[in-house]
Amino acid sequence: MFRKIFVIAIIAILLIWLFGFNNGDIKPGNERSSWWGFQSIDTMKYSRDIAREKLNDPKFDSIIDQQVRNIAETGATHIAIATPYDEEFYPFLKKWVDAARKYDLKVWFRGNWSGWESWFGYSRIDRAEHIKKTEEFILKNSNIFENGDVFSACPECENGGPGDPRRNGDVDGHKKFLVEEYKSTKAAFKKIGKKVASNYASMNGDVARVVMDRATTQALDGVVTIDHYVATPEKLIEDIKSIARVSGGKIVLGEFGAPIPDIHGRLTEKAQAEWLRESLGRLIDTPEVIGLSYWTNTGSSTQLWKGDGSPRQAAGILKSFFKAAISRGSVIDEAGWGIGDAYLTIGNKRYFTDKNGRYEFPYFEHQENVIVSAPGFIRREMAINPEEMNQIILKKEKEDIWFRIRKLLHNLLSSTQ
């Protein structure tokens, strides 16, 4: 008997020395995570439209702080700031950015040069000047940017400059401009050593159908950003899938929301919340979407907060999605080892384990089941219950001799603990 135990012990020591055991012990919990890596709320009505009016108004600082704090509390990763890039407005832009940093938000710089659309009485500028001024702005103001920010040089570019490519007959010129400006901004951010995405070239969804062919999308590193308002959640998803299929890219919703009176009519507060709940629920199951930005926080028909800063019902809905519950644990085999190539499937989304078998995924109340799979293992479907998913055990389809030895040792060691 002693000899048998001695042999088993030697084998166990060798196996531990060669491979190591993975305890896979992760506490289950209800910590918060997010469905999308890019989750933003737009502030255009206050960060751009009244920029000159409030530029030198110190009382407005408290309003900025309140609005940014409200956005941060929803679980947003970014705040979209639409202040123009002209030198006149830089102090105002800096106030918004400083408030964003105070509340640990990344920034989606979503302004433009006032001359592109003749904002605030500025004279028109052309494409070449736009590219030149944008590069200079990035290089001159490197300290305003942080890794993880997003910078759009010309949101809805079709609204200014030479005009809308659907009407001016210059589709190729518009494509070329978008690509050249992206190359310029990408190089500028590399030069200042900041990891800032500058390929979120937001445009009207119908413009995207004309402009974003596969070659242009590839030149923008595979991202198509659309500002898109439609009547129903079903239509929103249908259009996203259509644009993704034609362009070959992933979709960022640069603007969406409700109600737009001409499209949705005048929705009640409850109806707005229901529209948003259904839209976000469908977007979760739309793998083509990698990020979204709600328009706007306040000051518009689609607002999430009233003028006094109090939330509408839709703000709570957005928060429930931006701060999805998260399940953490590990996927292991019957020998107690983590499975590094396992994946968990929920609807249309798939989450992979790390090399030690550890996983994490967000989930929402309407999602009940997760399918756990790995090559060489019998797949398992189970209800989502973080309290019972600390360790998910998968059974081998076929057990070779080495696996049986590991399994035996694991059972022996477990029985002694």
mmCIF file of N, CA, C and O in Angstrom, residues 205 208-209 212 214 224 226 228 235-249 251 286 288:
data_model
loop_
_atom_site.group_PDB
_atom_site.id
_atom_site.type_symbol
_atom_site.label_atom_id
_atom_site.label_comp_id
_atom_site.label_asym_id
_atom_site.label_seq_id
_atom_site.Cartn_x
_atom_site.Cartn_y
_atom_site.Cartn_z
ATOM 1 N N GLY A 205 -26.335 57.978 -42.257
ATOM 2 C CA GLY A 205 -26.382 56.585 -42.688
ATOM 3 C C GLY A 205 -26.551 56.438 -44.187
ATOM 4 O O GLY A 205 -25.965 55.533 -44.808
ATOM 5 N N ALA A 208 -23.292 57.007 -45.850
ATOM 6 C CA ALA A 208 -22.429 55.827 -45.704
ATOM 7 C C ALA A 208 -22.706 54.804 -46.795
ATOM 8 O O ALA A 208 -21.783 54.145 -47.300
ATOM 9 N N ARG A 209 -23.953 54.663 -47.198
ATOM 10 C CA ARG A 209 -24.300 53.709 -48.257
ATOM 11 C C ARG A 209 -23.624 54.086 -49.574
ATOM 12 O O ARG A 209 -23.302 53.222 -50.390
ATOM 13 N N MET A 212 -19.088 54.539 -48.228
ATOM 14 C CA MET A 212 -18.292 53.510 -47.544
ATOM 15 C C MET A 212 -18.336 52.167 -48.277
ATOM 16 O O MET A 212 -18.944 51.194 -47.828
ATOM 17 N N ARG A 214 -16.012 48.903 -49.784
ATOM 18 C CA ARG A 214 -15.037 48.094 -49.048
ATOM 19 C C ARG A 214 -13.637 48.714 -49.054
ATOM 20 O O ARG A 214 -12.925 48.640 -48.051
ATOM 21 N N VAL A 224 -17.005 51.928 -39.715
ATOM 22 C CA VAL A 224 -17.994 52.795 -40.350
ATOM 23 C C VAL A 224 -18.828 53.420 -39.243
ATOM 24 O O VAL A 224 -19.446 52.716 -38.453
ATOM 25 N N ILE A 226 -21.923 55.817 -38.244
ATOM 26 C CA ILE A 226 -23.135 56.403 -38.821
ATOM 27 C C ILE A 226 -23.939 57.146 -37.763
ATOM 28 O O ILE A 226 -24.078 56.700 -36.627
ATOM 29 N N HIS A 228 -27.567 57.963 -37.189
ATOM 30 C CA HIS A 228 -28.706 57.324 -37.833
ATOM 31 C C HIS A 228 -29.956 57.377 -36.961
ATOM 32 O O HIS A 228 -29.960 56.889 -35.825
ATOM 33 N N LYS A 235 -35.892 48.639 -37.726
ATOM 34 C CA LYS A 235 -35.286 49.317 -38.873
ATOM 35 C C LYS A 235 -33.841 49.700 -38.574
ATOM 36 O O LYS A 235 -32.969 49.621 -39.452
ATOM 37 N N LEU A 236 -33.569 50.085 -37.337
ATOM 38 C CA LEU A 236 -32.206 50.442 -36.948
ATOM 39 C C LEU A 236 -31.264 49.264 -37.163
ATOM 40 O O LEU A 236 -30.191 49.407 -37.767
ATOM 41 N N ILE A 237 -31.657 48.095 -36.697
ATOM 42 C CA ILE A 237 -30.813 46.905 -36.837
ATOM 43 C C ILE A 237 -30.698 46.490 -38.300
ATOM 44 O O ILE A 237 -29.617 46.116 -38.775
ATOM 45 N N GLU A 238 -31.801 46.557 -39.016
ATOM 46 C CA GLU A 238 -31.795 46.200 -40.439
ATOM 47 C C GLU A 238 -30.798 47.056 -41.214
ATOM 48 O O GLU A 238 -30.013 46.551 -42.028
ATOM 49 N N ASP A 239 -30.801 48.365 -40.957
ATOM 50 C CA ASP A 239 -29.888 49.272 -41.658
ATOM 51 C C ASP A 239 -28.435 49.025 -41.267
ATOM 52 O O ASP A 239 -27.533 49.076 -42.107
ATOM 53 N N ILE A 240 -28.199 48.774 -39.991
ATOM 54 C CA ILE A 240 -26.834 48.499 -39.525
ATOM 55 C C ILE A 240 -26.273 47.273 -40.236
ATOM 56 O O ILE A 240 -25.139 47.287 -40.738
ATOM 57 N N LYS A 241 -27.043 46.221 -40.283
ATOM 58 C CA LYS A 241 -26.582 44.986 -40.915
ATOM 59 C C LYS A 241 -26.342 45.191 -42.411
ATOM 60 O O LYS A 241 -25.385 44.650 -42.972
ATOM 61 N N SER A 242 -27.192 45.968 -43.050
ATOM 62 C CA SER A 242 -27.041 46.236 -44.479
ATOM 63 C C SER A 242 -25.757 47.009 -44.769
ATOM 64 O O SER A 242 -24.983 46.662 -45.671
ATOM 65 N N ILE A 243 -25.510 48.058 -43.982
ATOM 66 C CA ILE A 243 -24.308 48.873 -44.186
ATOM 67 C C ILE A 243 -23.049 48.074 -43.870
ATOM 68 O O ILE A 243 -22.042 48.168 -44.572
ATOM 69 N N ALA A 244 -23.111 47.262 -42.829
ATOM 70 C CA ALA A 244 -21.952 46.424 -42.476
ATOM 71 C C ALA A 244 -21.666 45.416 -43.584
ATOM 72 O O ALA A 244 -20.501 45.160 -43.923
ATOM 73 N N ARG A 245 -22.710 44.844 -44.149
ATOM 74 C CA ARG A 245 -22.532 43.830 -45.194
ATOM 75 C C ARG A 245 -21.898 44.444 -46.454
ATOM 76 O O ARG A 245 -20.973 43.867 -47.036
ATOM 77 N N VAL A 246 -22.361 45.603 -46.861
ATOM 78 C CA VAL A 246 -21.850 46.244 -48.073
ATOM 79 C C VAL A 246 -20.441 46.780 -47.869
ATOM 80 O O VAL A 246 -19.575 46.652 -48.736
ATOM 81 N N SER A 247 -20.191 47.381 -46.707
ATOM 82 C CA SER A 247 -18.895 48.015 -46.450
ATOM 83 C C SER A 247 -17.823 47.023 -46.016
ATOM 84 O O SER A 247 -16.628 47.275 -46.189
ATOM 85 N N GLY A 248 -18.265 45.920 -45.400
ATOM 86 C CA GLY A 248 -17.303 44.974 -44.849
ATOM 87 C C GLY A 248 -16.718 45.431 -43.531
ATOM 88 O O GLY A 248 -15.745 44.836 -43.045
ATOM 89 N N GLY A 249 -17.310 46.470 -42.924
ATOM 90 C CA GLY A 249 -16.746 47.014 -41.689
ATOM 91 C C GLY A 249 -17.608 46.772 -40.475
ATOM 92 O O GLY A 249 -18.714 46.242 -40.555
ATOM 93 N N ILE A 251 -19.581 48.582 -37.215
ATOM 94 C CA ILE A 251 -20.369 49.804 -37.132
ATOM 95 C C ILE A 251 -20.273 50.452 -35.758
ATOM 96 O O ILE A 251 -20.393 49.789 -34.729
ATOM 97 N N THR A 286 -26.394 42.295 -31.857
ATOM 98 C CA THR A 286 -25.962 42.678 -33.202
ATOM 99 C C THR A 286 -24.444 42.785 -33.210
ATOM 100 O O THR A 286 -23.877 43.830 -32.851
ATOM 101 N N GLU A 288 -22.293 43.257 -35.366
ATOM 102 C CA GLU A 288 -21.688 44.257 -36.248
ATOM 103 C C GLU A 288 -21.403 45.570 -35.515
ATOM 104 O O GLU A 288 -20.585 46.380 -35.959
#
